[in-house]
Amino acid sequence: MKRLYPLAILLLSFSLSSCGDNSDPIPESELPTIEESYTAERRQILESLGINPDELDEEVFGVYIHDHFLVVSALRKTDEKLIVAVFDSIKNTQVIHDYSIAAPKTVIKPYYDEQVEYRLRSITPQIIRINDGFICLIGTRYRSEQVQDFFDATYAYFNNGTKTICRKMEDVAADCSIRPWYENSCLLEAPNRTLCVTTEGEIKIDLDANILRDHQYPLDYDKYIELSLEAKDGKTGMTITRKHIAADGIATVWSSHVHLSGSITTSARMSCTATMNEYGGFIIDATIIEKDGTQCDCHINLNAETGKISSSRVTVTSVSIS
């Protein structure tokens, strides 16, 4: 089957960007309707992936582009199953073509003392490349107009580079965030839950809390370094904290602090890289920029087991406002 991934990307990009066109206006009588344009482009995307658009429910459809993947998922009318198609442009092949997930359009569930009808309203696909494999999520959301309630059913495809398995993920929000973590894993994060899952489909962490923060660097599946700007002894500095994720929550193992320039505040913008070196030390390079343009560059070597800082270098470049 001929794959037309570049065409699909081009059509989708055009459909998303055409609404913001700032060129001279075209007379209204000459404009195609948005519905006609969108429908034609969507049909071409589906057909390029070997999917018959006429089989699909027009109300439930999701597209996602990330990491050189194109993910399309929709509800098939004939048997109320999800169509999941994933194309990998790096490998130039369709890596998922699955019609096996049952997703009824309506579901009757108990809500306190009454039976309530829920309808499938949306599909949220996501995908992330991890080493030679990937993890793809297909989140479905059912809503009830009777009681203003909803529930989610989320399915995950785990690929380790050679094989793919599909599994229903219980109590995972359809719109959860997904980000890479340690080695062959990623974090699935919702407001009140964090899961660490591997490309083998193994769950390494299942925590009833959200750990999503900026500047976190994993040491293992359940251990990480977190960097932040904090005031201590009247001066702003970089706080380096090692944390451990356990079944009963997140524990702090140690915390170290490096003083910065007096002109830097905790509201400054920080960008960091943190990596392990070949000798087991942890190297942190950070650039902190204050609102007035003052820049602070830090280079820190520390022991990730004890938190002891072996060396640190802080360079400040002041900017004068005329």
Short mmCIF file of C-alpha atoms in Angstrom, two decimals:
data_model
loop_
_atom_site.label_atom_id
_atom_site.label_comp_id
_atom_site.label_asym_id
_atom_site.label_seq_id
_atom_site.Cartn_x
_atom_site.Cartn_y
_atom_site.Cartn_z
CA MET A 1 0.00 0.00 0.00
CA LYS A 2 1.41 3.38 -0.94
CA ARG A 3 1.92 5.68 2.03
CA LEU A 4 1.27 9.39 1.55
CA TYR A 5 2.44 10.69 4.91
CA PRO A 6 3.92 13.97 3.50
CA LEU A 7 0.59 14.68 1.80
CA ALA A 8 -1.30 14.03 5.01
CA ILE A 9 0.96 16.39 6.97
CA LEU A 10 0.70 19.06 4.28
CA LEU A 11 -3.08 18.85 4.18
CA LEU A 12 -3.44 18.88 7.93
CA SER A 13 -1.04 21.82 8.31
CA PHE A 14 -2.94 23.73 5.65
CA SER A 15 -6.27 23.09 7.33
CA LEU A 16 -4.91 24.32 10.67
CA SER A 17 -3.12 27.41 9.31
CA SER A 18 -5.59 28.62 6.70
CA CYS A 19 -7.89 30.08 9.37
CA GLY A 20 -5.20 32.61 10.30
CA ASP A 21 -4.44 33.86 6.79
CA ASN A 22 -3.77 37.64 6.74
CA SER A 23 -3.76 38.11 2.96
CA ASP A 24 -6.28 40.28 1.11
CA PRO A 25 -9.83 39.07 1.67
CA ILE A 26 -11.54 37.01 -1.02
CA PRO A 27 -15.16 37.82 -1.86
CA GLU A 28 -17.45 35.72 0.28
CA SER A 29 -19.21 34.29 -2.76
CA GLU A 30 -15.91 32.71 -3.93
CA LEU A 31 -14.95 31.14 -0.61
CA PRO A 32 -15.49 27.39 -0.07
CA THR A 33 -17.18 26.62 3.22
CA ILE A 34 -14.94 25.54 6.09
CA GLU A 35 -16.91 22.30 6.36
CA GLU A 36 -16.33 21.40 2.70
CA SER A 37 -12.58 22.17 2.84
CA TYR A 38 -12.05 20.33 6.12
CA THR A 39 -14.02 17.28 5.00
CA ALA A 40 -12.10 16.98 1.71
CA GLU A 41 -8.71 17.26 3.42
CA ARG A 42 -9.64 14.82 6.15
CA ARG A 43 -10.82 12.26 3.59
CA GLN A 44 -7.44 12.46 1.84
CA ILE A 45 -5.57 12.00 5.12
CA LEU A 46 -7.65 8.91 5.96
CA GLU A 47 -7.36 7.40 2.50
CA SER A 48 -3.57 7.89 2.53
CA LEU A 49 -3.52 5.69 5.64
CA GLY A 50 -5.72 3.01 4.08
CA ILE A 51 -8.87 4.01 5.99
CA ASN A 52 -12.31 4.30 4.39
CA PRO A 53 -13.75 7.66 5.55
CA ASP A 54 -17.32 6.50 4.85
CA GLU A 55 -17.05 3.92 7.66
CA LEU A 56 -16.34 6.53 10.34
CA ASP A 57 -18.52 8.46 12.74
CA GLU A 58 -18.14 12.14 11.83
CA GLU A 59 -18.59 13.27 15.44
CA VAL A 60 -15.67 11.36 16.97
CA PHE A 61 -12.29 11.89 15.32
CA GLY A 62 -8.76 12.67 16.57
CA VAL A 63 -5.45 13.53 14.87
CA TYR A 64 -2.06 14.04 16.54
CA ILE A 65 1.37 14.85 15.07
CA HIS A 66 4.51 14.54 17.21
CA ASP A 67 8.05 13.11 17.06
CA HIS A 68 7.63 12.44 13.31
CA PHE A 69 4.54 10.35 14.02
CA LEU A 70 1.07 10.86 12.58
CA VAL A 71 -1.71 9.34 14.71
CA VAL A 72 -5.31 9.09 13.53
CA SER A 73 -8.10 7.57 15.60
CA ALA A 74 -11.84 7.51 14.96
CA LEU A 75 -14.97 5.49 15.71
CA ARG A 76 -16.11 3.02 13.05
CA LYS A 77 -19.88 3.07 12.62
CA THR A 78 -20.30 -0.50 11.43
CA ASP A 79 -19.13 -2.21 14.64
CA GLU A 80 -18.43 0.66 17.09
CA LYS A 81 -14.72 -0.07 17.27
CA LEU A 82 -11.86 2.40 17.25
CA ILE A 83 -9.69 2.72 14.21
CA VAL A 84 -6.11 3.48 15.27
CA ALA A 85 -3.55 4.25 12.56
CA VAL A 86 0.00 5.40 13.34
CA PHE A 87 2.56 6.30 10.68
CA ASP A 88 6.26 6.70 11.54
CA SER A 89 7.94 8.98 8.98
CA ILE A 90 11.45 8.11 10.22
CA LYS A 91 10.93 4.40 9.55
CA ASN A 92 8.63 5.26 6.63
CA THR A 93 6.08 2.69 7.65
CA GLN A 94 2.69 2.37 9.30
CA VAL A 95 3.46 0.96 12.75
CA ILE A 96 -0.13 0.59 14.00
CA HIS A 97 -3.23 -0.33 12.02
CA ASP A 98 -5.69 -1.65 14.59
CA TYR A 99 -9.50 -2.03 14.60
CA SER A 100 -9.75 -4.18 17.74
CA ILE A 101 -10.77 -1.73 20.50
CA ALA A 102 -14.49 -1.81 21.25
CA ALA A 103 -15.86 1.68 21.97
CA PRO A 104 -19.68 1.75 22.03
CA LYS A 105 -21.20 5.09 21.14
CA THR A 106 -23.47 4.98 24.21
CA VAL A 107 -22.95 3.34 27.61
CA ILE A 108 -25.46 2.99 30.46
CA LYS A 109 -23.86 3.28 33.90
CA PRO A 110 -25.18 3.75 37.43
CA TYR A 111 -24.96 7.23 38.87
CA TYR A 112 -25.94 7.08 42.53
CA ASP A 113 -29.47 5.66 42.46
CA GLU A 114 -30.24 6.01 38.74
CA GLN A 115 -29.07 4.55 35.43
CA VAL A 116 -27.51 7.23 33.22
CA GLU A 117 -26.63 7.26 29.52
CA TYR A 118 -23.11 8.36 28.56
CA ARG A 119 -22.13 9.14 24.96
CA LEU A 120 -18.69 8.97 23.38
CA ARG A 121 -17.82 12.63 22.73
CA SER A 122 -14.10 12.84 21.93
CA ILE A 123 -10.92 10.93 21.16
CA THR A 124 -7.54 12.28 22.31
CA PRO A 125 -4.54 10.55 20.67
CA GLN A 126 -0.98 11.11 21.95
CA ILE A 127 2.37 9.53 21.13
CA ILE A 128 5.98 9.83 22.27
CA ARG A 129 9.11 8.26 20.80
CA ILE A 130 11.31 6.46 23.34
CA ASN A 131 14.65 5.13 22.05
CA ASP A 132 13.77 2.68 19.25
CA GLY A 133 10.15 2.34 20.34
CA PHE A 134 7.20 4.46 21.35
CA ILE A 135 4.18 4.72 23.63
CA CYS A 136 0.87 5.78 22.06
CA LEU A 137 -2.22 6.71 24.07
CA ILE A 138 -5.77 6.77 22.73
CA GLY A 139 -8.01 8.49 25.26
CA THR A 140 -11.79 8.36 24.87
CA ARG A 141 -14.17 10.53 26.89
CA TYR A 142 -17.83 9.76 27.55
CA ARG A 143 -20.20 12.47 28.77
CA SER A 144 -23.71 12.46 30.16
CA GLU A 145 -25.99 15.40 29.53
CA GLN A 146 -28.43 14.12 32.15
CA VAL A 147 -26.12 14.60 35.16
CA GLN A 148 -23.20 16.65 33.76
CA ASP A 149 -20.78 13.83 34.46
CA PHE A 150 -18.09 12.06 32.40
CA PHE A 151 -15.71 9.09 32.47
CA ASP A 152 -12.64 8.17 30.44
CA ALA A 153 -11.40 4.97 28.84
CA THR A 154 -7.74 5.17 27.78
CA TYR A 155 -5.81 2.60 25.78
CA ALA A 156 -2.03 2.40 25.41
CA TYR A 157 0.13 0.86 22.69
CA PHE A 158 3.60 -0.09 23.93
CA ASN A 159 6.34 -0.68 21.36
CA ASN A 160 9.90 -1.62 22.33
CA GLY A 161 11.24 -1.47 18.78
CA THR A 162 10.28 -5.02 17.81
CA LYS A 163 6.77 -5.75 19.09
CA THR A 164 3.62 -3.81 19.99
CA ILE A 165 1.12 -4.65 22.71
CA CYS A 166 -2.15 -2.86 23.50
CA ARG A 167 -3.57 -2.53 26.99
CA LYS A 168 -6.45 -0.67 28.61
CA MET A 169 -5.13 1.76 31.22
CA GLU A 170 -7.51 1.88 34.15
CA ASP A 171 -8.29 5.31 35.62
CA VAL A 172 -5.94 7.16 33.25
CA ALA A 173 -7.38 10.49 32.10
CA ALA A 174 -7.96 10.87 28.36
CA ASP A 175 -6.14 14.22 28.41
CA CYS A 176 -3.28 13.27 30.75
CA SER A 177 0.17 14.68 30.00
CA ILE A 178 2.91 12.41 28.67
CA ARG A 179 6.66 13.04 28.85
CA PRO A 180 9.88 10.99 28.61
CA TRP A 181 11.45 9.72 31.81
CA TYR A 182 14.20 7.26 32.72
CA GLU A 183 15.65 5.03 29.98
CA ASN A 184 12.78 3.30 28.13
CA SER A 185 9.90 4.85 30.10
CA CYS A 186 7.60 7.85 30.20
CA LEU A 187 5.43 9.53 32.81
CA LEU A 188 1.66 9.71 32.40
CA GLU A 189 0.42 12.53 34.62
CA ALA A 190 -3.07 13.64 35.53
CA PRO A 191 -4.02 16.15 38.28
CA ASN A 192 -4.14 13.44 40.97
CA ARG A 193 -2.11 10.58 39.56
CA THR A 194 1.32 9.72 38.14
CA LEU A 195 2.19 6.53 36.25
CA CYS A 196 5.63 5.55 35.01
CA VAL A 197 5.31 3.00 32.19
CA THR A 198 7.94 1.39 29.98
CA THR A 199 7.86 0.49 26.29
CA GLU A 200 7.45 -3.13 27.46
CA GLY A 201 4.12 -2.17 29.07
CA GLU A 202 5.50 -2.51 32.61
CA ILE A 203 4.23 -0.09 35.28
CA LYS A 204 7.16 1.12 37.38
CA ILE A 205 5.32 3.79 39.41
CA ASP A 206 1.65 4.23 40.29
CA LEU A 207 1.29 7.20 42.61
CA ASP A 208 -1.80 9.05 43.80
CA ALA A 209 -0.11 12.42 43.31
CA ASN A 210 1.18 14.61 40.52
CA ILE A 211 4.94 15.23 40.37
CA LEU A 212 4.95 17.43 37.27
CA ARG A 213 7.45 20.26 37.75
CA ASP A 214 9.99 22.09 35.64
CA HIS A 215 13.64 21.01 35.81
CA GLN A 216 13.34 17.39 36.92
CA TYR A 217 16.02 14.87 35.91
CA PRO A 218 15.58 11.14 36.58
CA LEU A 219 18.30 9.05 38.22
CA ASP A 220 16.16 5.91 38.05
CA TYR A 221 12.50 5.10 37.48
CA ASP A 222 11.64 6.22 41.02
CA LYS A 223 14.46 8.68 41.82
CA TYR A 224 15.11 12.13 40.41
CA ILE A 225 16.91 15.45 40.90
CA GLU A 226 14.78 18.60 41.04
CA LEU A 227 16.19 22.11 40.55
CA SER A 228 14.54 25.33 41.71
CA LEU A 229 15.31 28.94 42.64
CA GLU A 230 14.78 29.62 46.34
CA ALA A 231 15.75 32.27 48.90
CA LYS A 232 17.98 31.18 51.77
CA ASP A 233 19.80 33.35 54.30
CA GLY A 234 18.47 36.41 52.52
CA LYS A 235 19.99 35.44 49.17
CA THR A 236 18.56 33.72 46.11
CA GLY A 237 20.20 30.47 45.19
CA MET A 238 19.71 27.27 43.29
CA THR A 239 18.27 24.48 45.41
CA ILE A 240 19.13 20.97 44.26
CA THR A 241 16.92 18.27 45.75
CA ARG A 242 17.02 14.54 45.36
CA LYS A 243 13.63 12.87 45.69
CA HIS A 244 12.38 9.31 45.88
CA ILE A 245 8.94 8.22 44.69
CA ALA A 246 7.41 5.61 46.99
CA ALA A 247 3.96 4.06 47.25
CA ASP A 248 3.01 6.46 50.04
CA GLY A 249 4.30 9.65 48.39
CA ILE A 250 7.46 11.54 47.49
CA ALA A 251 10.31 11.74 50.01
CA THR A 252 13.26 14.15 50.00
CA VAL A 253 16.57 12.28 50.30
CA TRP A 254 18.83 15.34 50.48
CA SER A 255 18.83 19.02 49.55
CA SER A 256 21.78 21.27 48.62
CA HIS A 257 21.92 25.01 47.95
CA VAL A 258 24.22 27.20 45.86
CA HIS A 259 24.10 30.99 46.36
CA LEU A 260 23.75 33.16 43.27
CA SER A 261 24.19 36.90 42.66
CA GLY A 262 22.24 39.33 44.84
CA SER A 263 20.60 40.76 41.72
CA ILE A 264 18.85 37.45 40.91
CA THR A 265 15.39 36.83 42.35
CA THR A 266 13.27 33.71 42.61
CA SER A 267 11.09 34.94 39.73
CA ALA A 268 13.96 34.80 37.22
CA ARG A 269 13.72 32.46 34.25
CA MET A 270 15.91 29.36 34.47
CA SER A 271 16.98 26.87 31.81
CA CYS A 272 19.06 23.84 32.78
CA THR A 273 20.72 20.66 31.66
CA ALA A 274 21.65 17.96 34.18
CA THR A 275 23.49 14.76 33.28
CA MET A 276 25.44 11.94 34.90
CA ASN A 277 29.12 11.75 33.95
CA GLU A 278 31.11 8.57 33.45
CA TYR A 279 32.39 8.71 37.04
CA GLY A 280 28.92 8.81 38.63
CA GLY A 281 28.93 12.53 39.32
CA PHE A 282 26.03 14.79 38.41
CA ILE A 283 26.78 17.84 36.27
CA ILE A 284 24.39 20.79 36.21
CA ASP A 285 24.64 23.67 33.75
CA ALA A 286 22.08 26.42 34.26
CA THR A 287 21.39 29.83 32.81
CA ILE A 288 19.26 32.18 34.92
CA ILE A 289 18.00 35.43 33.37
CA GLU A 290 16.46 38.18 35.47
CA LYS A 291 13.73 40.53 34.19
CA ASP A 292 16.26 43.36 33.73
CA GLY A 293 18.41 41.14 31.50
CA THR A 294 21.02 40.21 34.13
CA GLN A 295 22.31 36.73 33.34
CA CYS A 296 23.74 34.20 35.77
CA ASP A 297 25.51 31.08 34.47
CA CYS A 298 26.14 28.17 36.83
CA HIS A 299 28.25 25.03 36.47
CA ILE A 300 27.89 22.60 39.37
CA ASN A 301 29.39 19.17 40.07
CA LEU A 302 27.79 17.12 42.81
CA ASN A 303 27.48 13.59 44.15
CA ALA A 304 24.00 12.31 43.32
CA GLU A 305 24.07 9.86 46.25
CA THR A 306 25.04 12.29 49.01
CA GLY A 307 24.27 15.74 47.60
CA LYS A 308 27.82 16.92 48.30
CA ILE A 309 28.93 19.65 45.88
CA SER A 310 32.53 19.09 44.74
CA SER A 311 32.76 22.28 42.68
CA SER A 312 30.61 25.17 41.56
CA ARG A 313 31.17 28.17 39.30
CA VAL A 314 28.79 31.13 39.11
CA THR A 315 29.30 33.86 36.48
CA VAL A 316 27.11 36.96 36.38
CA THR A 317 26.71 39.29 33.42
CA SER A 318 25.00 42.52 34.46
CA VAL A 319 22.97 44.56 32.00
CA SER A 320 22.57 48.31 32.59
CA ILE A 321 19.28 49.91 31.65
CA SER A 322 19.83 53.36 30.08
#
